[in-house]
Structure formats: C-alpha cells, structure tokens
XYZ file of C-alpha atoms in Angstrom:
428
model
C -9.763 -2.027 19.496
C -12.889 -4.082 18.846
C -10.937 -7.029 17.443
C -7.616 -8.576 18.340
C -4.508 -7.549 16.451
C -4.070 -11.078 15.148
C -7.546 -10.984 13.625
C -6.717 -7.724 11.897
C -3.604 -9.069 10.221
C -5.047 -12.373 9.044
C -6.733 -12.576 5.694
C -9.637 -14.644 7.001
C -10.951 -14.382 10.530
C -11.664 -18.055 11.111
C -9.771 -20.213 8.649
C -6.770 -17.908 8.295
C -3.320 -19.213 7.613
C -1.770 -18.192 10.926
C -1.222 -20.808 13.623
C -0.900 -19.077 16.992
C 0.808 -21.103 19.702
C -1.028 -21.703 22.947
C 0.306 -20.770 26.369
C 3.025 -23.082 27.659
C 0.752 -25.090 29.943
C -1.531 -25.927 26.996
C 1.430 -27.064 24.889
C 2.365 -29.857 27.280
C 1.168 -33.106 25.737
C 2.122 -36.658 26.516
C 1.983 -37.864 22.901
C 2.027 -35.957 19.627
C 0.913 -38.014 16.649
C 0.671 -37.414 12.908
C -2.652 -36.017 11.691
C -1.851 -36.286 7.974
C 0.940 -37.092 5.539
C 1.088 -34.566 2.695
C 3.490 -35.481 -0.138
C 6.909 -35.007 1.529
C 5.523 -33.271 4.602
C 3.458 -34.057 7.681
C 0.873 -32.255 9.796
C 1.019 -33.029 13.510
C -2.012 -33.394 15.782
C -0.650 -30.581 17.950
C -0.599 -28.210 14.947
C -4.188 -29.122 14.112
C -5.321 -28.681 17.714
C -3.546 -25.342 18.043
C -5.215 -24.036 14.883
C -8.656 -25.171 16.041
C -8.090 -23.557 19.436
C -7.020 -20.315 17.766
C -10.164 -20.249 15.652
C -12.362 -20.838 18.672
C -10.645 -18.102 20.682
C -10.963 -15.643 17.795
C -14.550 -16.483 16.898
C -15.810 -14.025 19.564
C -19.295 -15.483 19.768
C -19.647 -16.341 16.076
C -21.431 -19.604 15.442
C -18.992 -22.342 14.454
C -19.781 -25.706 12.866
C -19.771 -28.863 15.039
C -16.318 -29.923 16.235
C -15.973 -32.835 13.808
C -16.821 -30.671 10.800
C -14.593 -27.832 12.044
C -11.713 -30.270 12.450
C -12.125 -31.538 8.881
C -12.233 -27.961 7.539
C -9.138 -26.876 9.442
C -7.190 -29.996 8.472
C -8.025 -29.432 4.818
C -6.806 -25.861 5.114
C -3.549 -27.019 6.688
C -3.061 -29.553 3.890
C -3.413 -26.847 1.226
C -0.979 -24.590 3.106
C 1.515 -27.415 3.536
C 1.488 -28.147 -0.182
C 2.227 -24.510 -1.010
C 5.016 -24.259 1.543
C 6.592 -27.393 0.062
C 6.461 -25.752 -3.376
C 8.244 -22.725 -1.952
C 10.878 -24.933 -0.333
C 11.567 -26.836 -3.555
C 11.918 -23.622 -5.577
C 14.205 -21.984 -2.991
C 11.700 -19.214 -2.288
C 12.618 -17.154 0.767
C 11.407 -14.037 2.546
C 14.391 -12.047 3.806
C 14.463 -10.465 7.254
C 14.431 -7.035 5.610
C 11.284 -7.876 3.617
C 9.673 -9.338 6.728
C 10.529 -6.291 8.851
C 8.991 -3.963 6.272
C 5.847 -6.091 6.095
C 5.473 -5.951 9.890
C 5.963 -2.175 9.902
C 3.279 -1.839 7.205
C 0.853 -4.019 9.201
C 1.441 -1.885 12.280
C 0.815 1.317 10.296
C -2.393 -0.092 8.809
C -3.623 -0.642 12.353
C -2.572 2.857 13.408
C 0.212 1.544 15.652
C 3.902 2.060 16.126
C 6.059 -1.065 16.133
C 6.273 -0.943 19.944
C 2.488 -0.622 20.253
C 2.092 -3.484 17.778
C 4.269 -5.749 19.938
C 2.262 -4.844 23.045
C -0.997 -5.600 21.217
C 0.356 -9.022 20.247
C 1.329 -9.752 23.840
C -2.160 -8.750 24.956
C -3.547 -11.342 22.527
C -1.237 -13.968 24.004
C 1.163 -14.059 21.041
C 4.906 -13.415 21.231
C 6.560 -11.165 18.665
C 8.729 -14.078 17.507
C 5.623 -16.187 16.849
C 3.978 -13.360 14.935
C 7.074 -12.880 12.764
C 7.022 -16.511 11.716
C 3.284 -16.396 11.096
C 3.667 -13.360 8.853
C 6.653 -14.928 7.088
C 4.488 -17.988 6.370
C 1.734 -15.838 4.868
C 4.196 -13.914 2.723
C 5.709 -17.128 1.362
C 2.294 -18.569 0.466
C 1.289 -15.291 -1.192
C 4.473 -15.368 -3.279
C 3.810 -18.969 -4.323
C 0.296 -18.038 -5.410
C 1.494 -14.945 -7.255
C 4.129 -16.957 -9.124
C 2.067 -20.054 -9.894
C -1.273 -18.363 -10.618
C -0.503 -14.708 -11.332
C 2.217 -15.429 -13.882
C -0.312 -17.264 -16.069
C -2.780 -14.381 -16.171
C -2.514 -12.195 -19.257
C -4.470 -8.952 -19.550
C -4.464 -7.714 -23.154
C -4.795 -4.118 -24.303
C -8.165 -5.084 -25.799
C -9.283 -6.325 -22.375
C -8.347 -2.945 -20.916
C -10.162 -1.053 -23.705
C -13.320 -3.114 -23.235
C -13.278 -2.555 -19.482
C -12.734 1.216 -19.774
C -15.623 1.459 -22.230
C -17.994 -0.456 -19.939
C -20.291 1.201 -17.409
C -18.453 -0.493 -14.546
C -15.071 0.516 -15.942
C -16.043 4.165 -16.336
C -17.318 4.228 -12.768
C -14.244 2.465 -11.335
C -11.743 4.784 -13.049
C -13.715 8.046 -12.805
C -12.015 11.115 -11.385
C -12.269 11.550 -7.623
C -12.141 14.760 -5.610
C -11.002 15.331 -2.014
C -13.340 18.079 -0.842
C -13.083 20.655 1.904
C -16.359 22.332 2.977
C -17.329 25.399 4.984
C -20.967 26.291 5.683
C -22.252 29.647 6.882
C -25.790 28.890 7.998
C -28.849 31.130 7.745
C -32.217 30.674 9.537
C -35.028 29.021 7.562
C -36.973 32.304 7.524
C -33.968 34.600 7.201
C -34.438 38.294 6.623
C -32.633 40.183 3.900
C -30.298 41.617 6.495
C -29.429 38.144 7.828
C -28.816 36.821 4.321
C -26.581 39.788 3.537
C -24.533 39.314 6.725
C -24.056 35.607 5.932
C -23.081 36.394 2.350
C -20.571 39.037 3.456
C -19.072 36.609 5.980
C -18.747 33.889 3.328
C -17.135 36.292 0.861
C -14.706 37.479 3.544
C -13.720 33.852 4.302
C -13.158 33.144 0.596
C -10.946 36.219 0.356
C -8.858 35.121 3.350
C -8.521 31.596 1.971
C -7.339 32.880 -1.392
C -4.801 35.032 0.428
C -3.295 31.985 2.111
C -5.416 31.282 5.208
C -5.466 27.632 6.291
C -8.694 25.977 5.137
C -8.865 23.431 7.954
C -8.380 26.039 10.669
C -10.937 28.309 9.022
C -13.440 25.442 8.842
C -12.938 24.575 12.503
C -13.376 28.179 13.652
C -16.038 29.431 11.198
C -17.968 26.548 9.620
C -21.339 25.354 10.903
C -21.295 22.217 8.775
C -21.327 18.673 10.159
C -17.645 18.138 9.293
C -16.421 21.415 10.789
C -14.398 19.772 13.569
C -12.696 17.581 10.963
C -11.429 20.690 9.230
C -14.338 20.576 6.785
C -13.014 17.381 5.170
C -15.723 15.579 3.158
C -13.364 12.815 2.008
C -13.015 11.441 -1.511
C -16.033 11.704 -3.828
C -16.502 10.624 -7.429
C -18.416 13.077 -9.640
C -21.519 10.870 -9.517
C -21.378 10.987 -5.697
C -21.232 14.778 -5.428
C -24.197 16.594 -3.848
C -26.387 18.105 -6.561
C -25.520 21.574 -5.287
C -21.810 21.043 -6.062
C -22.055 18.811 -9.149
C -21.760 21.634 -11.689
C -19.044 23.513 -9.800
C -16.529 20.953 -8.511
C -15.428 19.487 -11.897
C -14.398 22.969 -13.085
C -12.245 23.730 -10.024
C -8.519 23.080 -10.104
C -6.624 21.327 -7.347
C -6.209 23.759 -4.433
C -8.816 26.176 -5.800
C -11.534 27.659 -3.560
C -15.039 28.224 -4.946
C -17.110 31.371 -4.664
C -19.870 31.167 -2.017
C -22.640 28.818 -3.161
C -26.171 29.722 -2.005
C -28.592 27.055 -0.764
C -31.608 26.921 1.526
C -29.322 26.206 4.487
C -26.854 29.016 3.856
C -23.643 29.733 1.956
C -21.211 26.936 1.115
C -17.511 27.239 0.294
C -15.791 24.321 -1.427
C -12.099 23.614 -1.899
C -10.564 20.876 -4.036
C -7.876 19.581 -1.692
C -6.770 16.889 -4.125
C -7.725 15.032 -7.282
C -7.013 11.514 -8.477
C -8.054 9.230 -11.302
C -9.733 10.332 -14.495
C -8.105 10.687 -17.886
C -6.220 13.900 -17.060
C -3.630 14.022 -14.320
C -0.637 16.312 -14.441
C 2.384 15.165 -12.472
C 5.837 16.601 -11.923
C 8.534 14.357 -13.315
C 12.256 14.541 -12.642
C 14.985 13.294 -14.948
C 17.861 12.029 -12.837
C 20.910 9.797 -12.860
C 22.765 8.199 -9.979
C 25.680 6.056 -8.865
C 24.921 3.290 -6.376
C 27.588 1.712 -4.179
C 26.580 -1.341 -2.134
C 28.200 -3.532 0.463
C 29.240 -6.930 -0.870
C 31.589 -9.858 -0.213
C 34.709 -7.750 -0.768
C 33.446 -4.341 0.396
C 32.160 -3.659 3.918
C 30.041 -0.734 5.095
C 32.952 1.625 5.781
C 34.597 0.830 2.452
C 31.321 1.465 0.590
C 30.969 4.840 2.315
C 34.585 5.769 1.531
C 34.152 4.852 -2.141
C 30.994 6.931 -2.592
C 32.727 9.914 -0.940
C 35.735 9.502 -3.240
C 33.452 9.411 -6.288
C 31.604 12.502 -5.059
C 34.885 14.403 -4.789
C 35.819 13.368 -8.333
C 32.451 14.567 -9.643
C 32.836 17.910 -7.861
C 36.275 18.229 -9.465
C 34.796 17.782 -12.938
C 34.902 14.017 -13.534
C 32.402 12.672 -16.066
C 29.275 11.337 -14.334
C 28.494 8.954 -17.182
C 31.914 7.318 -17.093
C 32.039 6.938 -13.307
C 28.564 5.383 -13.266
C 29.506 2.857 -15.940
C 32.664 1.926 -14.064
C 31.534 1.898 -10.439
C 27.737 1.801 -10.068
C 26.168 -1.344 -8.572
C 22.757 -0.626 -10.111
C 22.454 -3.075 -13.043
C 19.379 -1.301 -14.369
C 21.106 2.040 -14.971
C 24.841 1.251 -14.948
C 25.248 0.751 -18.709
C 23.365 3.984 -19.464
C 25.642 6.057 -17.247
C 23.318 5.918 -14.242
C 20.361 7.373 -16.177
C 17.028 6.618 -14.464
C 14.901 8.329 -17.101
C 11.829 10.337 -16.098
C 10.790 9.611 -12.510
C 7.305 10.269 -11.099
C 6.768 11.513 -7.567
C 6.467 8.499 -5.279
C 8.322 6.091 -7.582
C 11.537 6.037 -5.547
C 12.272 5.054 -1.946
C 11.855 7.954 0.547
C 15.562 8.678 1.089
C 16.167 8.899 -2.660
C 13.057 10.977 -3.363
C 13.772 13.469 -0.584
C 17.292 14.055 -1.858
C 16.137 14.252 -5.477
C 13.463 16.841 -4.628
C 16.000 18.925 -2.681
C 18.538 18.908 -5.534
C 18.322 21.669 -8.139
C 18.621 21.082 -11.856
C 22.236 20.443 -12.822
C 23.408 19.936 -9.238
C 25.018 16.806 -7.805
C 23.791 15.735 -4.378
C 26.063 14.890 -1.486
C 26.358 11.147 -0.781
C 23.326 9.711 0.998
C 22.170 6.278 2.059
C 18.965 4.393 1.243
C 18.018 0.792 1.973
C 19.759 -0.147 -1.297
C 23.116 1.381 -0.408
C 25.034 4.645 -0.889
C 24.107 7.051 -3.701
C 25.085 10.270 -5.352
C 22.571 11.667 -7.838
C 22.287 14.445 -10.355
C 19.055 16.078 -11.479
C 19.221 16.833 -15.197
C 15.711 18.149 -15.961
C 12.116 18.677 -14.795
C 8.771 18.577 -16.596
C 5.006 18.419 -16.077
C 3.350 15.511 -17.845
C -0.217 14.307 -18.215
C -0.163 10.679 -17.056
C -3.920 10.415 -16.503
C -4.541 7.973 -19.333
C -1.555 5.843 -18.336
C -2.687 5.713 -14.697
C -6.261 4.989 -15.749
C -5.155 2.069 -17.933
C -2.891 0.703 -15.193
C -5.767 0.927 -12.724
C -8.048 -0.927 -15.135
C -5.377 -3.565 -15.761
C -4.930 -4.103 -12.014
C -8.674 -4.424 -11.449
C -8.942 -6.987 -14.239
C -5.915 -8.862 -12.930
C -7.350 -9.012 -9.393
C -10.673 -10.275 -10.691
C -9.015 -12.945 -12.840
C -6.697 -13.951 -9.970
C -9.639 -14.481 -7.616
C -11.270 -16.686 -10.247
C -8.162 -18.760 -11.001
C -6.810 -19.213 -7.458
C -9.469 -21.657 -6.154
C -9.191 -23.691 -9.371
C -5.426 -23.992 -8.910
C -5.772 -24.886 -5.223
C -8.229 -27.655 -6.061
C -5.826 -28.942 -8.719
C -2.758 -29.129 -6.460
C -4.899 -30.854 -3.823
C -6.139 -33.432 -6.340
C -2.580 -34.109 -7.594
C -1.070 -34.514 -4.107
C -0.530 -37.664 -2.088
C -2.478 -37.135 1.141
C -3.052 -39.735 3.860
C -5.206 -38.666 6.776
C -4.367 -40.675 9.886
C-alpha cells in the first residue's frame, strides 16, 4: 500500500477527525492541562498534541504550515468536533456495536482487505484495533449529527429534479452506461486478402462459440490481441459519449449479454459484448412479491425460544394455517405485520443477503424453511414475479441524490460556522 490504512479510512488526510494515540512512551506526561473549554466539554493539551503528532506522521513529506498556525487549525477542528459530539450526547445518539462492526467490515472491503488483514494493517501503522474502533465510532456519530441537523433541512422538489435532468450536466450524469468486453483479432497494416479473410473467419468462429455459451473472459485471454486481453477483455464502464467512434453506433443497440458481429477497422476485427448496463431511462429489473413472518429475540424471548417459535409457525403453515393471520398475530416486523407480512414488490438487492438468497431460491407459491438474518428468524412466501422498467425511477433517484449531495456540501460549512459562533469557547 502506498498510504497507511488510517489515511485511507479518514475523510481528510491532514485535518481528519480521527485522533490516533501515540505509543505508550510518548503518552507519559508529567502534567496534562486544558487546551480549551467548549460549552460543557473540554479539550486537553494531550489530545491536541496527539492530533498534531498524527498529522505530522501522516503528512508523508507534504508541506505543513508553521507549528503555531498548525496548532491553531487543529484546535479549531477539535472544537468543532467537540460541539457535534456534545449534540449527539444530548440527543441520546448512539452507534451500536452491530452498526460499528458492519462499518469496519465495509472499510476493510473498500481497501481490499479481510478483517484480519485490516487489523494487521492497523498494527503496522501503530494503531490498536480498539483505538480504531473508537475512532470510527466517533466519525459515525459526527456524520449522523450532520445528517440530522443539516440533511433534514434540505428539500429537493420534483421541479428541482426535472430541471436537473433537462440540463446538460444532468443528462450527462444520468446517461446510460455500458460495461464492455472486447476481443481484437489483429491484421498487419499491409494485410493481404488472404490474411484479412483468415482474421475474419477467426473472428466469426469466436462469435459463434461465444453465442453457443463459451466464456467471454477466457476467450479474450486466449484469443484476443487487444490491450485488455489479460483482463478478460474488460473495458470497464463507459457512457455513450465515451465510446470509441468505431463502437458508438453499435453498442447502444446491443442488449445486455449480447455479442456483436465482428467489426472491421484498420487494426483488425473487433468483437464487443455488453456485460452489463446501468442508468438511462430504461432499465428492466426482476421484482418479487413476497410476504414474511419475523420472530426476534426480546426481553421475554431468548434465542432458543425465538427459533422454536419460528419452527412451530412453519409447521402450522405447512399444515394449512393462514399466512396472513399468523403474520398479524406473531410477526415482529412493524412495517408488514398489519398487512399480513406483505412486503410488496421487492427489487433485487433491496433485502439483506440472507433474505434475498432464500427469496430467490423459493418458487412462486412456496413457503421457505425458517432461516436467520441479522434481523432475526424468518419464514417467507413468494407470491408472484414480474419484470418492470424502473429506469425512470432510478434516474430520478440518482438525480435527487446528486442534488442532495451538492446542497449538503453547500450547507454544511454554513452550519458549522453557525454552531461555532453560538458556542461558548475559551482557549487557555
């Protein structure tokens, strides 16, 4: 890795919100005094010094301001953080261990690491796993405060979305994207008719094999002479405006999974496959209509009792009991309980993995065996399937999210300046 793991998980490399503790020998101080009083909280000199030391260790040769200016900048950052953490404390805002664990797992995945590798990388950077957990918890809490205090005041109207989608920037941001696979059969610059014919025949034979089920990536690795051959011919995601001129008229007409006919160019014969599509105003997705009963552990029901109850309900359902009635009586899902467990139409990817895997493996009309997700024990029934075009809905949601993010970035610094101006702060 070119940067430390701590740098990768902080939002800003230098003035990030994480305070990494120093080795034990550096923590030994004869006197620890107060650096600043912030409303009902305090910032200690040791905290300030630790943050400055962290920034210097992570700067990796970057030019930093003079020490007195750096100290003022870091102290101001700590004051703003302290104010937000006090807000969280007053409102009872907490990050559960389960939420924290999932966040850490996601950070590890984003860095291409397992949890064990992530812990080793932290140790290499001189940070214990316990320290990192608390640092990440702190960031999550501050993010939640900002989302609640700033994000809840941002309103994106349907007219805002329409205006954005009709703008040049909006059309570009929400345009359809294609994941392309590419195979090239090269020909010499001064190829003879016989050479061209052999290359064409080879390309046509490859297309035939691909359409009969041959693996595109393996075929690209073994047959392609293109630059991305060893990557299985993967050209990545491209918007229509980013497509090579040679492919621009062909790619938009191909369906997902479809392989093109050989395309002639000066360099040879090209074969294109649409591995995937996303965005745009047309996007067909498979939806499943399902209902479920959820049984959770609680104050009067332990894990074994929850499992026994879901198994008892499953037996009743298999013996002909009414799903609707059992869901209304027993389910712990407040969102679907009153409607007999009905979840409505569910898109692929909407549910947690354990639920989605079971739902996809259950045929229409069938009731699944009891299974467990992070929410508790379930039984589910699939009642119907359909294909639906959700392209416009996804496009509008994407536009709304882009507008929200832009507005949030504009409003956040204004709010931070306001809470700083309203606070009682005494720098010692």
